[in-house]
Tab-separated table of C-alpha atoms and ligand atoms in Angstrom:
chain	number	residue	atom	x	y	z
A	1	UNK	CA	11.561	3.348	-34.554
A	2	UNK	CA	11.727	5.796	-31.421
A	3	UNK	CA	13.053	9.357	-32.103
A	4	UNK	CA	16.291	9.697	-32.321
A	5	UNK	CA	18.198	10.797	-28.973
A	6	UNK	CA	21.497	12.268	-27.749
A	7	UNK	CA	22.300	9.948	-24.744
A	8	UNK	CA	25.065	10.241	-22.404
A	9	UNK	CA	25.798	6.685	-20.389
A	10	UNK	CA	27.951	7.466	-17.915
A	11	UNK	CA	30.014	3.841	-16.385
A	12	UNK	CA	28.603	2.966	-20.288
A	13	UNK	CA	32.118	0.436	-20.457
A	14	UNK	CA	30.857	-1.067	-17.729
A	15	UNK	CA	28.752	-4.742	-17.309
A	16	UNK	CA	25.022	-2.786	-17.495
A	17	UNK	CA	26.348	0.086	-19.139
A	18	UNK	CA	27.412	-2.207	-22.026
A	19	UNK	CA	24.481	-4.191	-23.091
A	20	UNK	CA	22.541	-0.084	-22.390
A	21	UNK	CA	24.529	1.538	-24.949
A	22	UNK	CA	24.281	-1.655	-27.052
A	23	UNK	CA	20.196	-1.498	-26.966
A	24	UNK	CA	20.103	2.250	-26.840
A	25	UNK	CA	22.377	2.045	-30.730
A	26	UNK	CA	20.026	-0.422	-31.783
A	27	UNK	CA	17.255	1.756	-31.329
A	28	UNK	CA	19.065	4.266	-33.386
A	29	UNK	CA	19.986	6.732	-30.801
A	30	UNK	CA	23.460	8.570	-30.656
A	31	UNK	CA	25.424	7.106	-27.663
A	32	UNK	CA	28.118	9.327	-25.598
A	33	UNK	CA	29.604	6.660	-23.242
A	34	UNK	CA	31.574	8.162	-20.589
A	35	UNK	CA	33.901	5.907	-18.121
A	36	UNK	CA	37.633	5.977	-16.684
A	37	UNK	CA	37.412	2.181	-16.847
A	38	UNK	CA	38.102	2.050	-13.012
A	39	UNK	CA	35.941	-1.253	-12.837
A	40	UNK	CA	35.732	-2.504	-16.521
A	41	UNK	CA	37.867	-2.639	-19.944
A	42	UNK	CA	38.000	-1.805	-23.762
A	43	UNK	CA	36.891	-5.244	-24.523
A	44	UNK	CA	33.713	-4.608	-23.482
A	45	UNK	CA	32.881	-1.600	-26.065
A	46	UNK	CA	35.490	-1.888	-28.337
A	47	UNK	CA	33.418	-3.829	-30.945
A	48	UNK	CA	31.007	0.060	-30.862
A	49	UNK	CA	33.676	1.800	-32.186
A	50	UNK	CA	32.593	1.369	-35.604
A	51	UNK	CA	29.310	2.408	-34.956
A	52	UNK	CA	28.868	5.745	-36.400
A	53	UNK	CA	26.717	6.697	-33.928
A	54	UNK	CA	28.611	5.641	-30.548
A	55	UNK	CA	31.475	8.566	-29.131
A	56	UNK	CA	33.554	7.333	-26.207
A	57	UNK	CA	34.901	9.941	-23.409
A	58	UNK	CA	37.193	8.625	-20.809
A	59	UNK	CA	36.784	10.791	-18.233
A	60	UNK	CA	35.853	10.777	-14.205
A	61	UNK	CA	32.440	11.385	-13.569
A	62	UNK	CA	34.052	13.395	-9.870
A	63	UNK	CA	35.155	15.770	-12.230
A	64	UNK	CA	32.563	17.945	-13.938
A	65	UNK	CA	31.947	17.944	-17.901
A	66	UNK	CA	29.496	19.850	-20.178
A	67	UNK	CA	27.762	18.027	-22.912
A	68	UNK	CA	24.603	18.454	-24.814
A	69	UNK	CA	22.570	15.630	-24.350
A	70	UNK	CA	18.763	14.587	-24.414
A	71	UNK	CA	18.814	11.511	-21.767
A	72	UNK	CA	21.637	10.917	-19.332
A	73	UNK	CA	21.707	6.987	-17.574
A	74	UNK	CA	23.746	7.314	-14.309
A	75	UNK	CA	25.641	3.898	-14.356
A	76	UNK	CA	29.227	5.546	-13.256
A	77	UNK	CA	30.155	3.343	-9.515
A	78	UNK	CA	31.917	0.014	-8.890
A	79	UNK	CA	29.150	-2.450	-7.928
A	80	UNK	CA	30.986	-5.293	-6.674
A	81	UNK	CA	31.987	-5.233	-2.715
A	82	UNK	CA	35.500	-6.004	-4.190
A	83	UNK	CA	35.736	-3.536	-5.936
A	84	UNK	CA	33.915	-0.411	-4.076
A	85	UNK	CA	35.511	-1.850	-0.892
A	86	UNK	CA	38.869	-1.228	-2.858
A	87	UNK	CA	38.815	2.668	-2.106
A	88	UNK	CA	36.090	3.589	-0.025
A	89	UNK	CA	36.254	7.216	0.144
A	90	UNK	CA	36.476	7.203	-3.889
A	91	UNK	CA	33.393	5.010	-3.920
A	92	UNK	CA	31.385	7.490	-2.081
A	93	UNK	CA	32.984	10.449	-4.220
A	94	UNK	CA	32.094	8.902	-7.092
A	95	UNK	CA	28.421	8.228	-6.129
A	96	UNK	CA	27.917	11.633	-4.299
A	97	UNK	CA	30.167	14.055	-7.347
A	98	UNK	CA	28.986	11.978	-10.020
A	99	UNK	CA	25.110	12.519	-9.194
A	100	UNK	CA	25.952	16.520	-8.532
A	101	UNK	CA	28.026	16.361	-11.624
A	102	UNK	CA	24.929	14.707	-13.722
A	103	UNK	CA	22.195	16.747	-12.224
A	104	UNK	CA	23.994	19.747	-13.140
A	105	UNK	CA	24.169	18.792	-16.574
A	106	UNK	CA	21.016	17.971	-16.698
A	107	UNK	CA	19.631	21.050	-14.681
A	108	UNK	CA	21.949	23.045	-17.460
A	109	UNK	CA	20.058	21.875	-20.878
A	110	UNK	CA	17.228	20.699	-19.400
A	111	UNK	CA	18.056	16.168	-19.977
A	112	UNK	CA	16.146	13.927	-18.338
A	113	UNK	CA	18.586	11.749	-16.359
A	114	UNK	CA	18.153	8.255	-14.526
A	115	UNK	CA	19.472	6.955	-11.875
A	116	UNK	CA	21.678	3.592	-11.620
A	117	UNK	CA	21.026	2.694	-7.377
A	118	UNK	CA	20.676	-0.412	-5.857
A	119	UNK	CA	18.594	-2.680	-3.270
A	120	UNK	CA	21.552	-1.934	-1.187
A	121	UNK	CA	19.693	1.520	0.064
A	122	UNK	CA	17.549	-1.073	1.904
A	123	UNK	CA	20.538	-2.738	3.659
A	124	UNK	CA	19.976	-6.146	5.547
A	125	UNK	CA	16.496	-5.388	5.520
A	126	UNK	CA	14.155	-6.869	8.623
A	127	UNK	CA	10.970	-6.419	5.632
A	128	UNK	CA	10.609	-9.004	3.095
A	129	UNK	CA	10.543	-8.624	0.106
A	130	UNK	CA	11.311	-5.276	0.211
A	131	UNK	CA	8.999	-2.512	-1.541
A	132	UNK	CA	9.926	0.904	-2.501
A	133	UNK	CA	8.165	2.328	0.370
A	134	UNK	CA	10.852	0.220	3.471
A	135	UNK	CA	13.489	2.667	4.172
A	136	UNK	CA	15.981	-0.125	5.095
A	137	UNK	CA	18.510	-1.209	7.651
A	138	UNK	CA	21.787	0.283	6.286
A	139	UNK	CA	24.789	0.215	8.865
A	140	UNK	CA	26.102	3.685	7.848
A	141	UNK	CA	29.903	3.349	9.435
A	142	UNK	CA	30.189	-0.140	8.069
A	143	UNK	CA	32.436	-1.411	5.477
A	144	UNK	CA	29.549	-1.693	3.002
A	145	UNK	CA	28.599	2.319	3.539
A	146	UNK	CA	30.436	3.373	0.972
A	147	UNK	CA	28.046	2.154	-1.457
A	148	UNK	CA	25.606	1.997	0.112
A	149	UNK	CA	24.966	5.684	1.558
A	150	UNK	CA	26.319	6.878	-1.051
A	151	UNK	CA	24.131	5.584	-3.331
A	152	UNK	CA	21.325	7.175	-1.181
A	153	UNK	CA	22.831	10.600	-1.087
A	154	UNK	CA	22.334	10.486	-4.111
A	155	UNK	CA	19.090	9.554	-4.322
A	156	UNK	CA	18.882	12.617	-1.997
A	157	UNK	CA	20.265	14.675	-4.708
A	158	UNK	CA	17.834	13.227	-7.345
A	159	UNK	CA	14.755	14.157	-5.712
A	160	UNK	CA	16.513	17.402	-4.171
A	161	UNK	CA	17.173	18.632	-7.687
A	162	UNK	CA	13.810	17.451	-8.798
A	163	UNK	CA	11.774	19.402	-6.089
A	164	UNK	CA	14.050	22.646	-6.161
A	165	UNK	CA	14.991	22.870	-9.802
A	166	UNK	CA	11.929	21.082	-11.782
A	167	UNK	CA	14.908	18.400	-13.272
A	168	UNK	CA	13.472	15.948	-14.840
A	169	UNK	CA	14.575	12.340	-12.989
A	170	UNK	CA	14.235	8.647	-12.655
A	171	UNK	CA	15.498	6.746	-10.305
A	172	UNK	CA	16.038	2.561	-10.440
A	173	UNK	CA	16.679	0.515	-7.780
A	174	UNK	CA	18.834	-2.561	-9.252
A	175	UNK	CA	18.607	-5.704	-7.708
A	176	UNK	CA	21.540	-8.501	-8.102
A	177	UNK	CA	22.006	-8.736	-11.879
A	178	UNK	CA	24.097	-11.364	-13.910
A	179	UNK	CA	24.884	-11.710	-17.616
A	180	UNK	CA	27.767	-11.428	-20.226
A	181	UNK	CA	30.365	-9.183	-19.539
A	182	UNK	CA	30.790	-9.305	-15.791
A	183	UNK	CA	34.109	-8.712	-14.952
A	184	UNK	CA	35.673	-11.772	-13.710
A	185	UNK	CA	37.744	-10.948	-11.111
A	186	UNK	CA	34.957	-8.867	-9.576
A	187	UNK	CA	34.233	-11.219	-7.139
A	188	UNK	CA	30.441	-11.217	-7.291
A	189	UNK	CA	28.532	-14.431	-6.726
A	190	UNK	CA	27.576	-15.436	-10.307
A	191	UNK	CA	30.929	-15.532	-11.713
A	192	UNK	CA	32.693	-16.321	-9.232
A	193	UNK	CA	30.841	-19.966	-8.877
A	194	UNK	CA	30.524	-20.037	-12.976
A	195	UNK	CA	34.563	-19.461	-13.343
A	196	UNK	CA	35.594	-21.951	-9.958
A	197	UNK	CA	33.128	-24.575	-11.735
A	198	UNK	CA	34.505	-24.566	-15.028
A	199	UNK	CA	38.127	-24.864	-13.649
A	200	UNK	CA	36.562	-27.921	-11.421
A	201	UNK	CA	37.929	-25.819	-8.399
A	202	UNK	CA	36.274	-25.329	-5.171
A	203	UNK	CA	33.260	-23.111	-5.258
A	204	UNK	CA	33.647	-20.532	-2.453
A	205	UNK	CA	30.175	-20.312	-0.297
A	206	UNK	CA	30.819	-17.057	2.288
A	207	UNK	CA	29.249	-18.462	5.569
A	208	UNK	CA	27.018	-21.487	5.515
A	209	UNK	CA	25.386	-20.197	1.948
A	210	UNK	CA	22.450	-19.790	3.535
A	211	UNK	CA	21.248	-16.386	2.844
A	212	UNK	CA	19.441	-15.470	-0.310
A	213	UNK	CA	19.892	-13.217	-3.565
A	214	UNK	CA	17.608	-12.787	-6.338
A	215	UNK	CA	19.334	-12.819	-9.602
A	216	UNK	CA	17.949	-10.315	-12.648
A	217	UNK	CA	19.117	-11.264	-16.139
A	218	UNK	CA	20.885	-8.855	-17.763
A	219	UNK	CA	18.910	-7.691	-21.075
A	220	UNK	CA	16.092	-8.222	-18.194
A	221	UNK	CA	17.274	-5.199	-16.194
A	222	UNK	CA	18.238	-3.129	-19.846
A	223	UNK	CA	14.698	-3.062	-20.462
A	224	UNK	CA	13.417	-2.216	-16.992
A	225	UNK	CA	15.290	0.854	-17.295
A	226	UNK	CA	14.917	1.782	-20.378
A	227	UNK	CA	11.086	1.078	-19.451
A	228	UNK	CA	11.962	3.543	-16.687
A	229	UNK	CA	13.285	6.578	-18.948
A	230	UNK	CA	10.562	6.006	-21.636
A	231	UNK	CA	8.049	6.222	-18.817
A	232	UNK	CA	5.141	9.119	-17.916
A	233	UNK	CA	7.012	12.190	-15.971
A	234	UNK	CA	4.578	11.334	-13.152
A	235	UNK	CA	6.193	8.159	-12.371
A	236	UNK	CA	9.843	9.838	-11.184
A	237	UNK	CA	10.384	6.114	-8.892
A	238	UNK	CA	12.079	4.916	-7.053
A	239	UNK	CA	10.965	1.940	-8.355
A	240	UNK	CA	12.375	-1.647	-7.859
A	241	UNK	CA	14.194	-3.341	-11.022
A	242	UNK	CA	14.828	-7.238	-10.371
A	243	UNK	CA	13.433	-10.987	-10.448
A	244	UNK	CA	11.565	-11.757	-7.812
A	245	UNK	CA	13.187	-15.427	-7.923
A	246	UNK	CA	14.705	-15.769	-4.469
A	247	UNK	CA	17.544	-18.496	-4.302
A	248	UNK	CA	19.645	-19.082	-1.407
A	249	UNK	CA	23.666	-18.725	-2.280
A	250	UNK	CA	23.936	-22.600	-1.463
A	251	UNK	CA	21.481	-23.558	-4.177
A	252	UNK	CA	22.816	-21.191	-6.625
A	253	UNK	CA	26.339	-23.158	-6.206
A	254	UNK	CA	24.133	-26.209	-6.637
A	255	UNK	CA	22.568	-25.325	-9.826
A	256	UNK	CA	25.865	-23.782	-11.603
A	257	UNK	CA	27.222	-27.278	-10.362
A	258	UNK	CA	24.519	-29.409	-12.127
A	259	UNK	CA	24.565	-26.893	-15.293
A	260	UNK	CA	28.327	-26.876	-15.935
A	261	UNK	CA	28.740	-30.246	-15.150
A	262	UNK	CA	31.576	-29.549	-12.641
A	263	UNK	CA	33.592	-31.830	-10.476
A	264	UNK	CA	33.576	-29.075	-8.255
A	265	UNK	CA	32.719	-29.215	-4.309
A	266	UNK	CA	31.448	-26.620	-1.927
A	267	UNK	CA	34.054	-24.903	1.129
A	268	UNK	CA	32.866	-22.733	3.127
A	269	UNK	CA	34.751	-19.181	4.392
A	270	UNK	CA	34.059	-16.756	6.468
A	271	UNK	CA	31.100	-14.142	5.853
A	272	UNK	CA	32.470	-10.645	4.928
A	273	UNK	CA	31.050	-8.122	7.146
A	274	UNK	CA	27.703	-6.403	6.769
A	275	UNK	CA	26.283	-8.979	3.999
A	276	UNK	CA	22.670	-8.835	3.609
A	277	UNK	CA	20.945	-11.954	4.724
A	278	UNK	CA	17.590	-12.016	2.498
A	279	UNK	CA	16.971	-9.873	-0.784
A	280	UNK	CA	13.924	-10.308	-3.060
A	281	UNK	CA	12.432	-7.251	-4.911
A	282	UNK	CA	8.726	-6.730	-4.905
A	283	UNK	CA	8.264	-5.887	-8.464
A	284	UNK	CA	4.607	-4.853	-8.184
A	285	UNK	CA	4.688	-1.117	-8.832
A	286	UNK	CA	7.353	-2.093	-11.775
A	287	UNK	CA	4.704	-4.233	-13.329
A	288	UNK	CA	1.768	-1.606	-12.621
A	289	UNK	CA	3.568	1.091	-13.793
A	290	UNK	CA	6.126	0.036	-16.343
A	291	UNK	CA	4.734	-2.954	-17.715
A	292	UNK	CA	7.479	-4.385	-16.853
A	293	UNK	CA	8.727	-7.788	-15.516
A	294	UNK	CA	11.884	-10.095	-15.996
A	295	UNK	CA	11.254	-12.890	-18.783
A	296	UNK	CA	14.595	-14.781	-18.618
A	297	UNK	CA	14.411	-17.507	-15.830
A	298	UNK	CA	17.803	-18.479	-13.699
A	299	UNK	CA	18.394	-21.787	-15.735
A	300	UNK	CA	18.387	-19.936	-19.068
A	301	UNK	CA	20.392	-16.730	-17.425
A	302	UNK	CA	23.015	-19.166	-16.440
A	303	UNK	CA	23.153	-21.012	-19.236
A	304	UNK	CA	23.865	-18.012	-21.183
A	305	UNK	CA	26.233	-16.469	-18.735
A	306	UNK	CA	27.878	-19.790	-18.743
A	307	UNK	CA	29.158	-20.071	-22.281
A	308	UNK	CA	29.998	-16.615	-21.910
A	309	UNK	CA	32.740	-16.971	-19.551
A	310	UNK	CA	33.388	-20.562	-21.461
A	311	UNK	CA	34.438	-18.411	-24.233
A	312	UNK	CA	36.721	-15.611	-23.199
A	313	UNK	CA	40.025	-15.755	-22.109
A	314	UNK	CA	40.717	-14.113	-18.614
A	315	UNK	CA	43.782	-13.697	-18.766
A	316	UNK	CA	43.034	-10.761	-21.233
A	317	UNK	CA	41.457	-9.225	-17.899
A	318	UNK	CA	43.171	-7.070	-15.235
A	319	UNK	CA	44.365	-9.066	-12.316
A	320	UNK	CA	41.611	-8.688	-8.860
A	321	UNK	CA	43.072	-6.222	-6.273
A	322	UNK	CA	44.675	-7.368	-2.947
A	323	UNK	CA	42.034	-5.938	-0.791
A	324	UNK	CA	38.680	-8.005	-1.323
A	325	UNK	CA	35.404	-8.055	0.750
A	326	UNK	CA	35.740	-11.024	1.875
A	327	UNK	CA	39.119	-10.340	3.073
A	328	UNK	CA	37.064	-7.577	5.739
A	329	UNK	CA	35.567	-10.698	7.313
A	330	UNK	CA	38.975	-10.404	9.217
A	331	UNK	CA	40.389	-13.694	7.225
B	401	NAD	P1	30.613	-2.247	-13.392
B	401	NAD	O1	31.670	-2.121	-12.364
B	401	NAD	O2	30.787	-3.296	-14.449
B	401	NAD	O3	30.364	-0.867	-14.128
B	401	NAD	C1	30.584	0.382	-13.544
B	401	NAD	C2	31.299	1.250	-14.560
B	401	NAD	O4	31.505	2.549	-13.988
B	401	NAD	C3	32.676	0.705	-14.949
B	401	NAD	O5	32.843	0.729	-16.338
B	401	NAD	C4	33.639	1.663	-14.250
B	401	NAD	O6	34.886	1.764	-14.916
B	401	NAD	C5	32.844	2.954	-14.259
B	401	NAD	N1	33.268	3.900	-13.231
B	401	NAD	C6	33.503	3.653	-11.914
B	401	NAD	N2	33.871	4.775	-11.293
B	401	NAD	C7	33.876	5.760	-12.231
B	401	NAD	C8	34.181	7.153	-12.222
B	401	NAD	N3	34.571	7.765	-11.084
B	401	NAD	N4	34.087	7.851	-13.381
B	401	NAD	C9	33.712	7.250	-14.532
B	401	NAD	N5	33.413	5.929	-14.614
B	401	NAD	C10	33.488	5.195	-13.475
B	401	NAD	O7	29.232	-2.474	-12.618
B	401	NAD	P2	27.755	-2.740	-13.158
B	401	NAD	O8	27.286	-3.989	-12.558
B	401	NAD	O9	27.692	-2.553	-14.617
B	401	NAD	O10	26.966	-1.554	-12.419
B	401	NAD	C11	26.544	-0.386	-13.103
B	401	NAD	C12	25.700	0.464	-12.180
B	401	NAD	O11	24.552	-0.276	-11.751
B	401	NAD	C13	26.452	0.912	-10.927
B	401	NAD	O12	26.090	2.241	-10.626
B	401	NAD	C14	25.908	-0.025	-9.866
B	401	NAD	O13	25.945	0.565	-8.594
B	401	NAD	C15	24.491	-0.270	-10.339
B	401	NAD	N6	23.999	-1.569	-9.837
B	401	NAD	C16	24.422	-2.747	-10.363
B	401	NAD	C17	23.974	-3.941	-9.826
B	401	NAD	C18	24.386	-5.287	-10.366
B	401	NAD	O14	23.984	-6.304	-9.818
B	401	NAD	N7	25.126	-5.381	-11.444
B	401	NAD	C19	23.070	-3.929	-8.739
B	401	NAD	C20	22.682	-2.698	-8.217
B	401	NAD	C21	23.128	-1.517	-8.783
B	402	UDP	N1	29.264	-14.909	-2.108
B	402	UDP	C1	29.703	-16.216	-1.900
B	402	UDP	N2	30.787	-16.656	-2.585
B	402	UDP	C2	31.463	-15.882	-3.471
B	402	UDP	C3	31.003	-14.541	-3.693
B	402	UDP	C4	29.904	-14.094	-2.985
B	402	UDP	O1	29.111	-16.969	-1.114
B	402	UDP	O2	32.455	-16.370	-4.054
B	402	UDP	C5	28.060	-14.463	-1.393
B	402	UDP	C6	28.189	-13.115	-0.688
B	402	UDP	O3	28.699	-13.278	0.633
B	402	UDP	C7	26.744	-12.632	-0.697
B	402	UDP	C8	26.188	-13.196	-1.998
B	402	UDP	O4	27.045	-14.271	-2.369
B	402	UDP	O5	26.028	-13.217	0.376
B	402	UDP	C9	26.128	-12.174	-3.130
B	402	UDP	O6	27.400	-11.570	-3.221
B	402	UDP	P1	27.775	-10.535	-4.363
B	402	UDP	O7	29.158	-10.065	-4.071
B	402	UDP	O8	27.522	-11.139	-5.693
B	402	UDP	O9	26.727	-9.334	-4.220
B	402	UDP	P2	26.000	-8.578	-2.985
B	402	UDP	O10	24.572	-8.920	-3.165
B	402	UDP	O11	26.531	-9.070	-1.674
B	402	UDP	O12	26.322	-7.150	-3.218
């Protein structure tokens, strides 16, 4: 077994930050997760409270906290358009704060802390697929900025703190990931289709489904990171954390279809502004570096994620809020 660890996961509550604190217990570490459930609910941890070794904070990762920890994972952020699209200038806050917030800490007893960003820092890129090195096509006064710049101030920050005050960082860029515990009234593709298909309900394709996603397994992406943190101080990243599997949204409808054995047809609405038209990580400094590649295909991801949301009950789950990103397509 690894040494044991204090480890803070801040957005721990969340969908990632779940299954992290789940893997990080099982490896006998002593979990702080930190959230203000903005995005996610007790459900998702509440079966960790027994665990001797798991503390919960519910707190805002704007505001600033002191804790004494070994390892800090930076998950605090809605990830969904719905959802960061809800309150923009708290999306960017919480990116921009939360990494100041976390750097400090870890500046202050010396943690080594990871960062939680996203392919979205390359925007609808015009390279594909898209290595660490493209410095992407982000629209920075569009309705996806939020997120997306502030996920690369922070970024910023990382490497800002890490040239000027020797912290010790690592930063992940997270491609589309899917599992258990996605929220679902978060809007994202994956459960969106899973949920409409299992109610035999229309599944919603935004524009003519045509653009592409690749889609990372959750326990997948757990390991990539946790790859990440357990890695050589050398190798600080960024480094790309995703399948390489590319799938265009229309086939993805297709397959959830076929797998769920759904009555369900396709409409189409209108695209919400800004979305990406092609994503696909290139994984090879990931696999030179790390060791690391996905091992769960689509098919079995689904399938999995599929009797998830078979067997919970949603209406145990907060009700979506009025303002969605696909209602910023102007419909
Ligand atoms: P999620 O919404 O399920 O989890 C985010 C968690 O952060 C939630 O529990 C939420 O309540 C919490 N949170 C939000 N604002 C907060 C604040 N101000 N203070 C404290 N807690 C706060 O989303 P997720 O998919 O689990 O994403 C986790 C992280 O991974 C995010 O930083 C996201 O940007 C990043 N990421 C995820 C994906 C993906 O496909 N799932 C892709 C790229 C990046
Ligand atoms: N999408 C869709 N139908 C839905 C939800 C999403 O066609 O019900 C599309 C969306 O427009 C985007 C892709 O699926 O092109 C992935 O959307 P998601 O919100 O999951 O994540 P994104 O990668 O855009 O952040």
């Amino acid at each position: 077994m690894a040494e044991s660890k204090r480890i803070l996961v801040t957005g721990g509550a969340g969908f990632l930050g779940s299954h992290l604190c789940e893997r990080l217990l099982e490896q006998g570490h002593d979990v702080v997760c930190l959230d203000n459930f903005f995005t996610s609910q007790k459900l998702n941890i509440v079966h960790l409270f027994q665990h001797d070794h798991f503390e919960f904070i519910r707190h805002d990762v704007t505001q600033p906290i002191w804790l004494e920890v070994d390892e800090i994972y930076n998950l605090a952020c809605p990830a969904s358009p719905v959802h960061y699209q809800y309150n923009a200038i708290k999306t960017i806050k919480t990116s921009v704060l939360g990494a100041i917030n976390v750097l400090g800490m870890a500046k202050r007893v010396r943690a080594k802390v990871l960062q939680a960003s996203t392919s979205e820092v390359y925007g609808d890129p015009d390279v594909h697929p898209q290595p660490e090195s493209y410095r992407g096509n982000v629209n920075p006064i569009g309705v996806r900025a939020c997120y997306d710049e502030g996920k690369r101030c922070a970024e910023t920050l990382f490497f800002d703190y890490h040239r000027m005050n020797g912290v010790n960082i690592r930063v992940v860029r997270i491609f589309n990931t899917y599992g258990p515990r996605m929220h679902p009234h978060d809007g994202r593709v994956v459960s969106n289709f899973i949920i409409q298909a299992l109610a035999d309900e229309p599944l919603t394709i935004y524009g003519d489904g045509s653009q592409t996603r690749s889609f990372c397994y959750v326990d997948d992406l757990v390991e990539g990171m946790m790859a990440m943190m357990a890695g050589p101080d050398r190798f600080i990243g960024p480094v790309n954390i995703g399948n390489p599997g590319e799938f265009t949204i229309r086939e993805l409808a297709e397959t959830v279809i076929d797998m769920t054995g759904s009555r369900s047809k396709l409409i189409e609405l209108p695209l919400p502004a800004d979305d990406p038209t092609q994503r696909r990580p290139d994984i090879t400094l990931a696999r030179k570096e790390l060791g690391w590649e996905p091992k769960v295909d689509l098919r079995q991801g689904l399938a999995r994620t599929i009797e998830y949301f078979k067997s919970i009950d949603i209406s145990h789950f907060r009700k979506p809020t009025s303002h969605t990103a696909h209602k910023s397509s102007g419909l």
